[in-house]
CSV table of C-alpha atoms in Angstrom, one decimal:
chain,number,residue,atom,x,y,z
A,101,UNK,CA,-47.7,-17.4,-89.4
A,102,UNK,CA,-50.4,-15.7,-88.0
A,103,UNK,CA,-51.0,-14.8,-84.5
A,104,UNK,CA,-53.8,-17.2,-83.8
A,105,UNK,CA,-51.4,-19.7,-85.4
A,106,UNK,CA,-49.2,-19.6,-82.9
A,107,UNK,CA,-51.4,-19.8,-80.3
A,108,UNK,CA,-53.0,-22.9,-81.8
A,109,UNK,CA,-49.3,-24.4,-81.2
A,110,UNK,CA,-48.8,-23.3,-78.1
A,111,UNK,CA,-52.1,-24.9,-76.6
A,112,UNK,CA,-53.3,-26.5,-78.9
A,113,UNK,CA,-56.9,-27.8,-79.5
A,114,UNK,CA,-57.0,-30.8,-76.4
A,115,UNK,CA,-55.1,-28.3,-73.6
A,116,UNK,CA,-56.4,-28.2,-70.2
A,117,UNK,CA,-58.6,-25.1,-69.0
A,118,UNK,CA,-57.9,-25.8,-65.7
A,119,UNK,CA,-61.6,-25.8,-65.0
A,120,UNK,CA,-62.3,-29.2,-64.7
A,121,UNK,CA,-62.7,-31.6,-61.6
A,122,UNK,CA,-64.2,-31.6,-58.1
A,123,UNK,CA,-63.1,-31.8,-54.7
A,124,UNK,CA,-58.7,-32.1,-54.4
A,125,UNK,CA,-59.0,-32.1,-58.4
A,126,UNK,CA,-60.5,-28.7,-58.7
A,127,UNK,CA,-57.8,-27.8,-55.8
A,128,UNK,CA,-54.9,-29.2,-58.5
A,129,UNK,CA,-56.5,-27.7,-61.6
A,130,UNK,CA,-56.5,-24.3,-59.9
A,131,UNK,CA,-52.9,-24.2,-58.8
A,132,UNK,CA,-51.8,-25.2,-62.7
A,133,UNK,CA,-54.1,-22.7,-63.8
A,134,UNK,CA,-52.2,-20.2,-61.5
A,135,UNK,CA,-48.9,-21.6,-62.6
A,136,UNK,CA,-49.7,-20.8,-66.2
A,137,UNK,CA,-51.4,-17.1,-65.7
A,138,UNK,CA,-48.2,-16.7,-63.7
A,139,UNK,CA,-46.3,-17.9,-66.5
A,140,UNK,CA,-48.4,-16.3,-69.1
A,141,UNK,CA,-48.3,-13.1,-67.3
A,142,UNK,CA,-44.4,-13.3,-66.9
A,143,UNK,CA,-43.6,-13.5,-70.6
A,144,UNK,CA,-46.1,-10.9,-71.9
A,145,UNK,CA,-44.3,-8.7,-69.6
A,146,UNK,CA,-40.7,-10.0,-70.9
A,147,UNK,CA,-42.4,-9.7,-74.6
A,148,UNK,CA,-43.4,-6.3,-74.2
A,149,UNK,CA,-39.7,-5.5,-72.7
A,150,UNK,CA,-38.1,-6.4,-75.9
A,151,UNK,CA,-39.5,-9.9,-77.4
A,152,UNK,CA,-37.6,-13.4,-77.4
A,153,UNK,CA,-34.3,-11.3,-76.3
A,154,UNK,CA,-35.9,-9.7,-73.4
A,155,UNK,CA,-38.2,-13.2,-72.6
A,156,UNK,CA,-34.6,-15.2,-73.0
A,157,UNK,CA,-32.6,-12.9,-70.7
A,158,UNK,CA,-36.1,-12.9,-68.3
A,159,UNK,CA,-36.3,-16.7,-67.7
A,160,UNK,CA,-32.4,-17.3,-67.9
A,161,UNK,CA,-31.2,-17.8,-64.2
A,162,UNK,CA,-29.6,-15.0,-62.4
A,163,UNK,CA,-25.4,-15.7,-62.1
A,164,UNK,CA,-24.3,-15.9,-58.9
A,165,UNK,CA,-20.9,-14.0,-57.5
A,166,UNK,CA,-18.0,-16.9,-59.2
A,167,UNK,CA,-20.7,-19.6,-59.8
A,168,UNK,CA,-21.5,-18.8,-63.6
A,169,UNK,CA,-20.8,-21.8,-65.4
A,170,UNK,CA,-17.9,-21.2,-68.0
A,171,UNK,CA,-18.7,-21.3,-71.8
A,172,UNK,CA,-18.4,-24.7,-74.2
A,173,UNK,CA,-15.9,-24.3,-76.0
A,174,UNK,CA,-17.0,-23.4,-80.3
A,175,UNK,CA,-15.6,-26.7,-81.3
A,176,UNK,CA,-17.2,-29.3,-77.9
A,177,UNK,CA,-19.4,-32.2,-79.8
A,178,UNK,CA,-22.2,-30.8,-77.9
A,179,UNK,CA,-22.6,-27.0,-80.1
A,180,UNK,CA,-21.6,-28.9,-83.4
A,181,UNK,CA,-24.8,-28.2,-86.0
A,182,UNK,CA,-26.0,-29.7,-89.3
A,183,UNK,CA,-27.4,-27.5,-92.0
A,184,UNK,CA,-31.3,-28.0,-92.1
A,185,UNK,CA,-31.7,-25.8,-95.8
A,186,UNK,CA,-30.7,-27.7,-99.2
A,187,UNK,CA,-31.3,-29.7,-102.0
A,188,UNK,CA,-31.6,-33.0,-99.9
A,189,UNK,CA,-32.5,-34.0,-96.6
A,190,UNK,CA,-29.9,-33.7,-93.6
A,191,UNK,CA,-29.8,-37.6,-92.1
A,192,UNK,CA,-29.4,-39.5,-95.2
A,193,UNK,CA,-25.6,-38.9,-95.8
A,194,UNK,CA,-24.9,-36.9,-92.4
A,195,UNK,CA,-22.0,-39.0,-90.8
A,196,UNK,CA,-24.2,-41.3,-88.3
A,197,UNK,CA,-24.8,-39.7,-84.4
A,198,UNK,CA,-24.8,-41.7,-81.4
A,199,UNK,CA,-28.0,-42.1,-80.4
A,200,UNK,CA,-31.1,-42.3,-82.8
A,201,UNK,CA,-35.7,-42.4,-82.6
A,202,UNK,CA,-37.8,-43.4,-84.9
A,203,UNK,CA,-41.4,-42.9,-84.7
A,204,UNK,CA,-44.2,-43.5,-87.3
A,205,UNK,CA,-47.6,-41.7,-87.7
A,206,UNK,CA,-51.0,-42.8,-88.9
A,207,UNK,CA,-53.2,-39.7,-89.8
A,208,UNK,CA,-56.4,-39.2,-88.5
A,209,UNK,CA,-59.6,-39.1,-90.2
A,210,UNK,CA,-60.3,-35.8,-92.0
A,211,UNK,CA,-56.6,-34.7,-92.4
A,212,UNK,CA,-56.2,-33.9,-96.6
A,213,UNK,CA,-53.8,-31.9,-98.4
A,214,UNK,CA,-54.0,-28.4,-96.4
A,215,UNK,CA,-54.0,-29.9,-93.2
A,216,UNK,CA,-50.7,-31.6,-94.1
A,217,UNK,CA,-49.4,-28.5,-95.5
A,218,UNK,CA,-49.4,-26.5,-92.0
A,219,UNK,CA,-48.2,-29.7,-90.0
A,220,UNK,CA,-45.3,-29.5,-92.6
A,221,UNK,CA,-45.2,-25.5,-92.9
A,222,UNK,CA,-44.8,-26.1,-88.3
A,223,UNK,CA,-42.3,-29.0,-88.9
A,224,UNK,CA,-40.1,-27.2,-90.9
A,225,UNK,CA,-40.2,-24.0,-89.3
A,226,UNK,CA,-39.3,-26.0,-85.5
A,227,UNK,CA,-36.7,-28.7,-86.7
A,228,UNK,CA,-35.1,-25.8,-88.6
A,229,UNK,CA,-35.0,-24.2,-84.8
A,230,UNK,CA,-34.2,-27.2,-83.3
A,231,UNK,CA,-31.4,-28.4,-85.5
A,232,UNK,CA,-29.5,-24.4,-85.2
A,233,UNK,CA,-29.6,-25.3,-81.2
A,234,UNK,CA,-32.5,-22.6,-80.6
A,235,UNK,CA,-35.8,-24.0,-79.0
A,236,UNK,CA,-39.2,-24.3,-80.9
A,237,UNK,CA,-41.5,-21.3,-81.4
A,238,UNK,CA,-43.8,-23.3,-78.6
A,239,UNK,CA,-41.1,-25.2,-76.9
A,240,UNK,CA,-42.4,-25.3,-73.3
A,241,UNK,CA,-38.7,-26.8,-72.6
A,242,UNK,CA,-36.5,-24.6,-74.2
A,243,UNK,CA,-33.6,-25.0,-71.9
A,244,UNK,CA,-33.0,-28.7,-73.9
A,245,UNK,CA,-32.7,-27.1,-77.2
A,246,UNK,CA,-29.3,-25.6,-76.8
A,247,UNK,CA,-27.5,-28.6,-77.0
A,248,UNK,CA,-28.0,-29.4,-80.8
A,249,UNK,CA,-25.4,-32.7,-80.9
A,250,UNK,CA,-25.4,-32.8,-84.8
A,251,UNK,CA,-29.0,-33.0,-84.7
A,252,UNK,CA,-30.4,-34.1,-88.0
A,253,UNK,CA,-34.7,-34.5,-88.6
A,254,UNK,CA,-35.7,-36.9,-91.5
A,255,UNK,CA,-39.0,-36.3,-92.6
A,256,UNK,CA,-40.9,-39.5,-94.6
A,257,UNK,CA,-44.1,-40.1,-96.3
A,258,UNK,CA,-45.7,-43.5,-96.3
A,259,UNK,CA,-48.6,-44.8,-98.4
A,260,UNK,CA,-51.3,-43.6,-96.6
A,261,UNK,CA,-50.1,-39.5,-96.7
A,262,UNK,CA,-51.0,-40.1,-100.5
A,263,UNK,CA,-54.2,-41.1,-100.5
A,264,UNK,CA,-54.7,-38.6,-98.0
A,265,UNK,CA,-53.8,-36.0,-100.0
A,266,UNK,CA,-55.3,-36.9,-102.5
A,267,UNK,CA,-52.1,-37.6,-104.4
A,268,UNK,CA,-52.2,-41.4,-105.5
A,269,UNK,CA,-50.8,-40.8,-108.8
A,270,UNK,CA,-47.5,-39.5,-107.4
A,271,UNK,CA,-47.2,-42.5,-105.1
A,272,UNK,CA,-43.5,-43.8,-106.5
A,273,UNK,CA,-44.4,-48.2,-107.3
A,274,UNK,CA,-41.7,-49.0,-104.7
A,275,UNK,CA,-43.9,-47.2,-102.1
A,276,UNK,CA,-45.7,-50.2,-100.8
A,277,UNK,CA,-45.3,-53.0,-97.9
A,278,UNK,CA,-42.3,-55.0,-99.3
A,279,UNK,CA,-42.3,-58.3,-100.3
A,280,UNK,CA,-43.4,-61.5,-97.5
A,281,UNK,CA,-40.2,-63.2,-96.6
A,282,UNK,CA,-39.6,-67.1,-95.8
A,283,UNK,CA,-37.6,-65.4,-92.4
A,284,UNK,CA,-40.0,-62.9,-91.7
A,285,UNK,CA,-42.0,-62.9,-88.1
A,286,UNK,CA,-43.8,-59.2,-88.3
A,287,UNK,CA,-45.5,-57.7,-85.3
A,288,UNK,CA,-48.5,-55.4,-86.6
A,289,UNK,CA,-46.7,-53.2,-84.1
A,290,UNK,CA,-43.8,-52.4,-85.5
A,291,UNK,CA,-45.6,-52.1,-89.4
A,292,UNK,CA,-46.5,-49.2,-91.8
A,293,UNK,CA,-47.1,-46.1,-91.1
A,294,UNK,CA,-48.6,-42.7,-93.1
A,295,UNK,CA,-45.4,-40.7,-91.8
A,296,UNK,CA,-42.3,-41.1,-90.0
A,297,UNK,CA,-39.4,-39.3,-88.1
A,298,UNK,CA,-35.8,-40.4,-87.6
A,299,UNK,CA,-34.3,-38.0,-85.1
A,300,UNK,CA,-30.7,-38.3,-84.6
A,301,UNK,CA,-27.9,-36.5,-82.8
A,302,UNK,CA,-24.5,-37.3,-80.6
A,303,UNK,CA,-26.7,-36.8,-77.3
A,304,UNK,CA,-29.8,-38.8,-76.3
A,305,UNK,CA,-31.3,-36.2,-74.1
A,306,UNK,CA,-31.6,-33.7,-78.0
A,307,UNK,CA,-33.0,-36.4,-79.2
A,308,UNK,CA,-36.0,-37.1,-76.4
A,309,UNK,CA,-36.8,-33.6,-76.4
A,310,UNK,CA,-36.8,-32.7,-80.0
A,311,UNK,CA,-38.8,-35.7,-80.6
A,312,UNK,CA,-41.4,-35.3,-78.2
A,313,UNK,CA,-41.7,-31.3,-79.3
A,314,UNK,CA,-42.5,-32.2,-83.0
A,315,UNK,CA,-44.8,-35.3,-81.1
A,316,UNK,CA,-47.0,-32.9,-79.4
A,317,UNK,CA,-47.4,-30.8,-82.6
A,318,UNK,CA,-48.5,-33.3,-84.9
A,319,UNK,CA,-51.4,-34.4,-82.1
A,320,UNK,CA,-54.4,-32.3,-84.1
A,321,UNK,CA,-53.0,-35.0,-87.5
A,322,UNK,CA,-51.9,-37.7,-86.4
A,323,UNK,CA,-51.3,-40.6,-83.8
A,324,UNK,CA,-48.4,-42.2,-83.1
A,325,UNK,CA,-48.0,-45.9,-84.5
A,326,UNK,CA,-44.9,-46.6,-83.2
A,327,UNK,CA,-41.1,-45.9,-81.6
A,328,UNK,CA,-38.3,-47.4,-81.8
A,329,UNK,CA,-34.5,-45.9,-80.1
A,330,UNK,CA,-31.0,-47.1,-81.2
A,331,UNK,CA,-28.1,-46.3,-80.2
A,332,UNK,CA,-24.4,-46.7,-82.1
A,333,UNK,CA,-21.9,-46.2,-79.1
A,334,UNK,CA,-20.0,-43.0,-78.0
A,335,UNK,CA,-19.1,-40.1,-80.3
A,336,UNK,CA,-15.5,-40.4,-81.1
A,337,UNK,CA,-15.0,-43.5,-78.9
A,338,UNK,CA,-14.1,-45.2,-82.4
A,339,UNK,CA,-11.3,-44.2,-84.8
A,340,UNK,CA,-12.3,-42.0,-88.1
A,341,UNK,CA,-14.2,-44.3,-90.9
A,342,UNK,CA,-14.5,-47.2,-88.5
A,343,UNK,CA,-17.7,-49.7,-88.8
A,344,UNK,CA,-20.1,-49.5,-85.8
A,345,UNK,CA,-20.5,-53.0,-84.3
A,346,UNK,CA,-23.7,-54.5,-83.7
A,347,UNK,CA,-24.9,-56.4,-80.1
A,348,UNK,CA,-23.7,-59.8,-82.1
A,349,UNK,CA,-20.2,-58.1,-82.1
A,350,UNK,CA,-20.1,-58.1,-86.0
A,351,UNK,CA,-19.0,-54.7,-88.1
A,352,UNK,CA,-22.5,-54.0,-89.4
A,353,UNK,CA,-22.2,-52.0,-92.5
A,354,UNK,CA,-18.4,-52.5,-94.8
A,355,UNK,CA,-19.9,-52.2,-97.5
A,356,UNK,CA,-21.9,-48.9,-97.2
A,357,UNK,CA,-21.5,-46.9,-100.8
A,358,UNK,CA,-20.0,-43.6,-101.2
A,359,UNK,CA,-22.8,-41.4,-101.6
A,360,UNK,CA,-20.1,-38.7,-103.0
A,361,UNK,CA,-19.0,-41.3,-105.7
A,362,UNK,CA,-22.3,-43.4,-106.1
A,363,UNK,CA,-24.8,-40.8,-105.5
A,364,UNK,CA,-27.3,-42.9,-107.7
A,365,UNK,CA,-27.5,-45.5,-105.5
A,366,UNK,CA,-29.0,-42.9,-102.7
A,367,UNK,CA,-30.8,-40.1,-104.5
A,368,UNK,CA,-33.4,-40.6,-107.0
A,369,UNK,CA,-32.2,-38.8,-110.0
A,370,UNK,CA,-32.6,-34.9,-110.5
A,371,UNK,CA,-33.7,-35.5,-113.7
A,372,UNK,CA,-36.5,-32.6,-113.4
A,373,UNK,CA,-39.4,-34.0,-114.5
A,374,UNK,CA,-41.1,-36.1,-110.8
A,375,UNK,CA,-41.4,-34.6,-107.2
A,376,UNK,CA,-39.0,-37.0,-105.6
A,377,UNK,CA,-35.6,-35.1,-107.8
A,378,UNK,CA,-33.2,-35.1,-104.8
A,379,UNK,CA,-35.5,-37.3,-102.6
A,380,UNK,CA,-34.5,-41.1,-101.9
A,381,UNK,CA,-36.7,-43.6,-100.1
A,382,UNK,CA,-36.6,-45.4,-96.8
A,383,UNK,CA,-36.9,-48.9,-95.2
A,384,UNK,CA,-37.4,-49.0,-92.1
A,385,UNK,CA,-36.5,-53.3,-90.3
A,386,UNK,CA,-36.3,-53.8,-86.8
A,387,UNK,CA,-33.9,-57.2,-86.8
A,388,UNK,CA,-34.8,-59.4,-83.8
A,389,UNK,CA,-31.4,-60.6,-82.4
A,390,UNK,CA,-31.4,-64.5,-80.8
A,391,UNK,CA,-28.1,-63.8,-78.3
A,392,UNK,CA,-29.0,-66.0,-76.0
A,393,UNK,CA,-28.5,-68.7,-78.1
A,394,UNK,CA,-26.1,-67.1,-80.4
A,395,UNK,CA,-23.6,-67.0,-77.3
A,396,UNK,CA,-23.5,-70.4,-77.4
A,397,UNK,CA,-21.7,-70.5,-81.0
A,398,UNK,CA,-17.9,-70.8,-80.8
A,399,UNK,CA,-16.1,-68.2,-82.2
A,400,UNK,CA,-15.2,-70.2,-85.5
A,401,UNK,CA,-18.9,-70.7,-85.8
A,402,UNK,CA,-19.5,-67.2,-85.7
A,403,UNK,CA,-17.4,-66.3,-88.2
A,404,UNK,CA,-17.9,-69.2,-90.5
A,405,UNK,CA,-21.7,-67.8,-90.3
A,406,UNK,CA,-20.8,-64.4,-91.2
A,407,UNK,CA,-17.9,-64.6,-93.3
A,408,UNK,CA,-15.4,-62.1,-91.6
A,409,UNK,CA,-13.5,-62.2,-88.6
A,410,UNK,CA,-14.9,-60.7,-85.5
A,411,UNK,CA,-11.8,-59.3,-84.5
A,412,UNK,CA,-11.0,-57.0,-87.8
A,413,UNK,CA,-14.0,-57.4,-89.8
A,414,UNK,CA,-11.5,-58.7,-92.5
A,415,UNK,CA,-13.3,-61.2,-94.6
A,416,UNK,CA,-11.9,-64.6,-94.0
A,417,UNK,CA,-9.9,-64.3,-96.9
A,418,UNK,CA,-8.5,-61.0,-96.1
A,419,UNK,CA,-6.5,-58.9,-93.6
A,420,UNK,CA,-8.3,-55.8,-93.2
A,421,UNK,CA,-11.7,-54.6,-93.2
A,422,UNK,CA,-12.6,-53.2,-96.9
A,423,UNK,CA,-10.5,-56.1,-98.6
A,424,UNK,CA,-12.1,-57.9,-101.3
A,425,UNK,CA,-13.4,-61.5,-100.5
A,426,UNK,CA,-12.0,-64.0,-102.4
A,427,UNK,CA,-15.2,-66.0,-102.7
A,428,UNK,CA,-13.5,-68.9,-104.9
A,429,UNK,CA,-10.5,-69.4,-102.4
A,430,UNK,CA,-10.6,-73.0,-100.9
A,431,UNK,CA,-9.5,-74.3,-97.8
A,432,UNK,CA,-6.7,-77.6,-97.4
A,433,UNK,CA,-9.7,-79.5,-98.0
A,434,UNK,CA,-11.3,-78.2,-101.2
A,435,UNK,CA,-13.7,-76.7,-99.1
A,436,UNK,CA,-15.0,-73.3,-100.1
A,437,UNK,CA,-13.2,-70.9,-97.3
A,438,UNK,CA,-16.0,-68.5,-97.6
A,439,UNK,CA,-18.9,-70.8,-97.2
A,440,UNK,CA,-21.9,-71.0,-99.5
A,441,UNK,CA,-24.4,-70.2,-96.1
A,442,UNK,CA,-22.1,-67.0,-95.1
A,443,UNK,CA,-23.7,-63.8,-94.8
A,444,UNK,CA,-21.4,-61.8,-97.1
A,445,UNK,CA,-21.8,-64.5,-100.2
A,446,UNK,CA,-25.2,-64.3,-100.0
A,447,UNK,CA,-25.3,-60.1,-99.8
A,448,UNK,CA,-23.6,-60.2,-102.4
A,449,UNK,CA,-24.0,-59.8,-106.3
A,450,UNK,CA,-22.1,-58.8,-109.3
A,451,UNK,CA,-25.0,-56.6,-110.2
A,452,UNK,CA,-23.0,-53.2,-108.9
A,453,UNK,CA,-26.8,-51.6,-108.6
A,454,UNK,CA,-28.2,-53.8,-105.9
A,455,UNK,CA,-26.5,-52.1,-103.0
A,456,UNK,CA,-27.6,-49.2,-100.5
A,457,UNK,CA,-27.1,-47.1,-98.0
A,458,UNK,CA,-27.2,-48.9,-93.9
A,459,UNK,CA,-27.5,-46.5,-91.2
A,460,UNK,CA,-28.6,-49.0,-88.8
A,461,UNK,CA,-29.1,-48.6,-84.6
A,462,UNK,CA,-28.6,-50.9,-82.1
A,463,UNK,CA,-31.6,-51.7,-79.8
A,464,UNK,CA,-31.6,-53.1,-76.4
A,465,UNK,CA,-34.8,-53.7,-74.9
A,466,UNK,CA,-36.1,-55.1,-71.6
A,467,UNK,CA,-36.8,-58.9,-72.0
A,468,UNK,CA,-40.0,-60.6,-72.0
A,469,UNK,CA,-40.5,-62.8,-68.7
A,470,UNK,CA,-37.9,-66.2,-68.7
A,471,UNK,CA,-35.5,-64.2,-71.7
A,472,UNK,CA,-32.4,-62.7,-71.1
A,473,UNK,CA,-32.5,-60.0,-73.8
A,474,UNK,CA,-34.6,-58.4,-76.3
A,475,UNK,CA,-31.9,-57.0,-78.6
A,476,UNK,CA,-31.7,-56.4,-82.5
A,477,UNK,CA,-31.1,-53.8,-84.7
A,478,UNK,CA,-33.3,-50.7,-86.3
A,479,UNK,CA,-32.2,-51.3,-89.3
A,480,UNK,CA,-32.3,-48.7,-91.5
A,481,UNK,CA,-31.6,-48.0,-95.7
A,482,UNK,CA,-32.1,-45.6,-97.8
A,483,UNK,CA,-31.9,-45.9,-101.5
A,484,UNK,CA,-33.6,-44.1,-104.8
A,485,UNK,CA,-35.4,-47.9,-105.5
A,486,UNK,CA,-36.4,-50.0,-103.1
A,487,UNK,CA,-37.6,-52.5,-105.6
A,488,UNK,CA,-34.2,-52.1,-107.5
A,489,UNK,CA,-31.6,-52.6,-104.6
A,490,UNK,CA,-33.0,-53.7,-102.0
A,491,UNK,CA,-35.4,-56.4,-102.5
A,492,UNK,CA,-33.4,-58.9,-104.3
A,493,UNK,CA,-30.8,-58.7,-102.0
A,494,UNK,CA,-33.4,-59.6,-99.5
A,495,UNK,CA,-34.8,-62.6,-101.1
A,496,UNK,CA,-31.5,-63.8,-101.6
A,497,UNK,CA,-30.6,-64.0,-98.0
A,498,UNK,CA,-34.1,-65.2,-97.6
A,499,UNK,CA,-33.1,-68.0,-99.4
A,500,UNK,CA,-30.3,-69.1,-97.4
A,501,UNK,CA,-28.1,-67.5,-95.0
A,502,UNK,CA,-27.1,-68.6,-92.0
A,503,UNK,CA,-27.6,-65.9,-89.7
A,504,UNK,CA,-31.6,-66.6,-90.5
A,505,UNK,CA,-30.6,-68.6,-87.4
A,506,UNK,CA,-30.1,-65.9,-85.1
A,507,UNK,CA,-32.0,-62.9,-86.6
A,508,UNK,CA,-35.6,-62.2,-87.4
A,509,UNK,CA,-37.2,-59.3,-88.8
A,510,UNK,CA,-40.1,-58.7,-86.9
A,511,UNK,CA,-41.1,-54.9,-88.3
A,512,UNK,CA,-41.4,-53.4,-91.6
A,513,UNK,CA,-42.1,-50.3,-93.2
A,514,UNK,CA,-41.1,-48.1,-96.6
A,515,UNK,CA,-41.6,-44.3,-97.0
A,516,UNK,CA,-40.6,-41.9,-99.3
A,517,UNK,CA,-38.0,-39.4,-98.4
A,518,UNK,CA,-39.2,-35.9,-100.0
A,519,UNK,CA,-36.4,-33.8,-101.3
A,520,UNK,CA,-34.8,-31.2,-98.6
A,521,UNK,CA,-36.5,-27.9,-98.2
A,522,UNK,CA,-34.3,-24.9,-99.9
A,523,UNK,CA,-34.8,-21.3,-98.4
A,524,UNK,CA,-38.1,-20.1,-98.5
A,525,UNK,CA,-39.4,-23.8,-98.9
A,526,UNK,CA,-41.1,-26.5,-96.2
A,527,UNK,CA,-40.6,-29.7,-96.3
A,528,UNK,CA,-42.4,-31.8,-99.1
A,529,UNK,CA,-43.2,-28.8,-100.4
A,530,UNK,CA,-42.4,-30.1,-104.1
A,531,UNK,CA,-44.8,-32.5,-103.6
A,532,UNK,CA,-48.1,-30.9,-101.5
A,533,UNK,CA,-47.7,-27.6,-104.3
A,534,UNK,CA,-47.7,-29.6,-107.0
């Protein structure tokens, strides 16, 4: 990276030079200019004394006798890191962290392949730093980067990126809006996007800091289309291997495939024939839950709608969560124990290829006037082929699923997730340099 590029990243094209405004505004700008000038001089002196290490030493608060904070133990959850470099991007098969944020961007007019390469180089550099617990190169809040908390950042490309880059011939056939489903009530404010970042960690401050830094770095190239935030629960609160619960109280994601056993369900085959080898697809659906009327349903009715017991997550024909449902079982009256409308019956098929990896997060937003809640799922899935794996299941659920009475998709977007960045590479290089 050249010196001029570093300056551009530190200040950006829209930086305030402190000279605008009059009267009190002029005085406020003068104060900001003074503070920036002082910081620049201080930083220059620190760098002259020995580069980054000197800057960090100078910026650190001076310890007071007897008041030094104890160092965190090496196995503390906040110190955990996930490897950034590799054949596949992190954040797909990484064990889901407690907090997640998803931001979609629209490319501004004039952004082309060269501009996208610059953005990907910037993001690659700083994502690697942040995931290691280090501040970004132009990080204005470096103290917030010291708690990696298993941070992962995953980058995906929407259809518009291929158009801007002149790479329409390399866009996967499934990379387009999903078919219209009868249950959908989509709102444009939650749909689409040319780029997406998935930022997840076990500390919400870490998520916020990474999201803000990476969004600032993209402002020359993009505008923010939508942001969705979610949570899954306190780290360590559930026993290992226990499925998360959504805000309806249900276990959510019991039938997730094991990528170690069924990698072809998640990853595009590494056949050497295309840029997506080692990549995947990402579907983001915002699903609103009508908890206000769900609360009016008795426990038995809730379990019949899902086909599982609420306390254990076990199918109505089993004892444990991961027991195989017996869809042929009858009750004493000769009726199906798991009804024809139950969610788990509608979601199942004899086609073993119609499965995908879910990585959903709960959301709980301020309710609109007159409502008690605005809650649901940021329903995120990864699969090798959207048309082959995701769409058929959604079509069956759209036709007859009792849960449709209480769940409504209000947002939808599809992205291609390029393979990971190997040592010396930037994210998306196999596509953008191809």
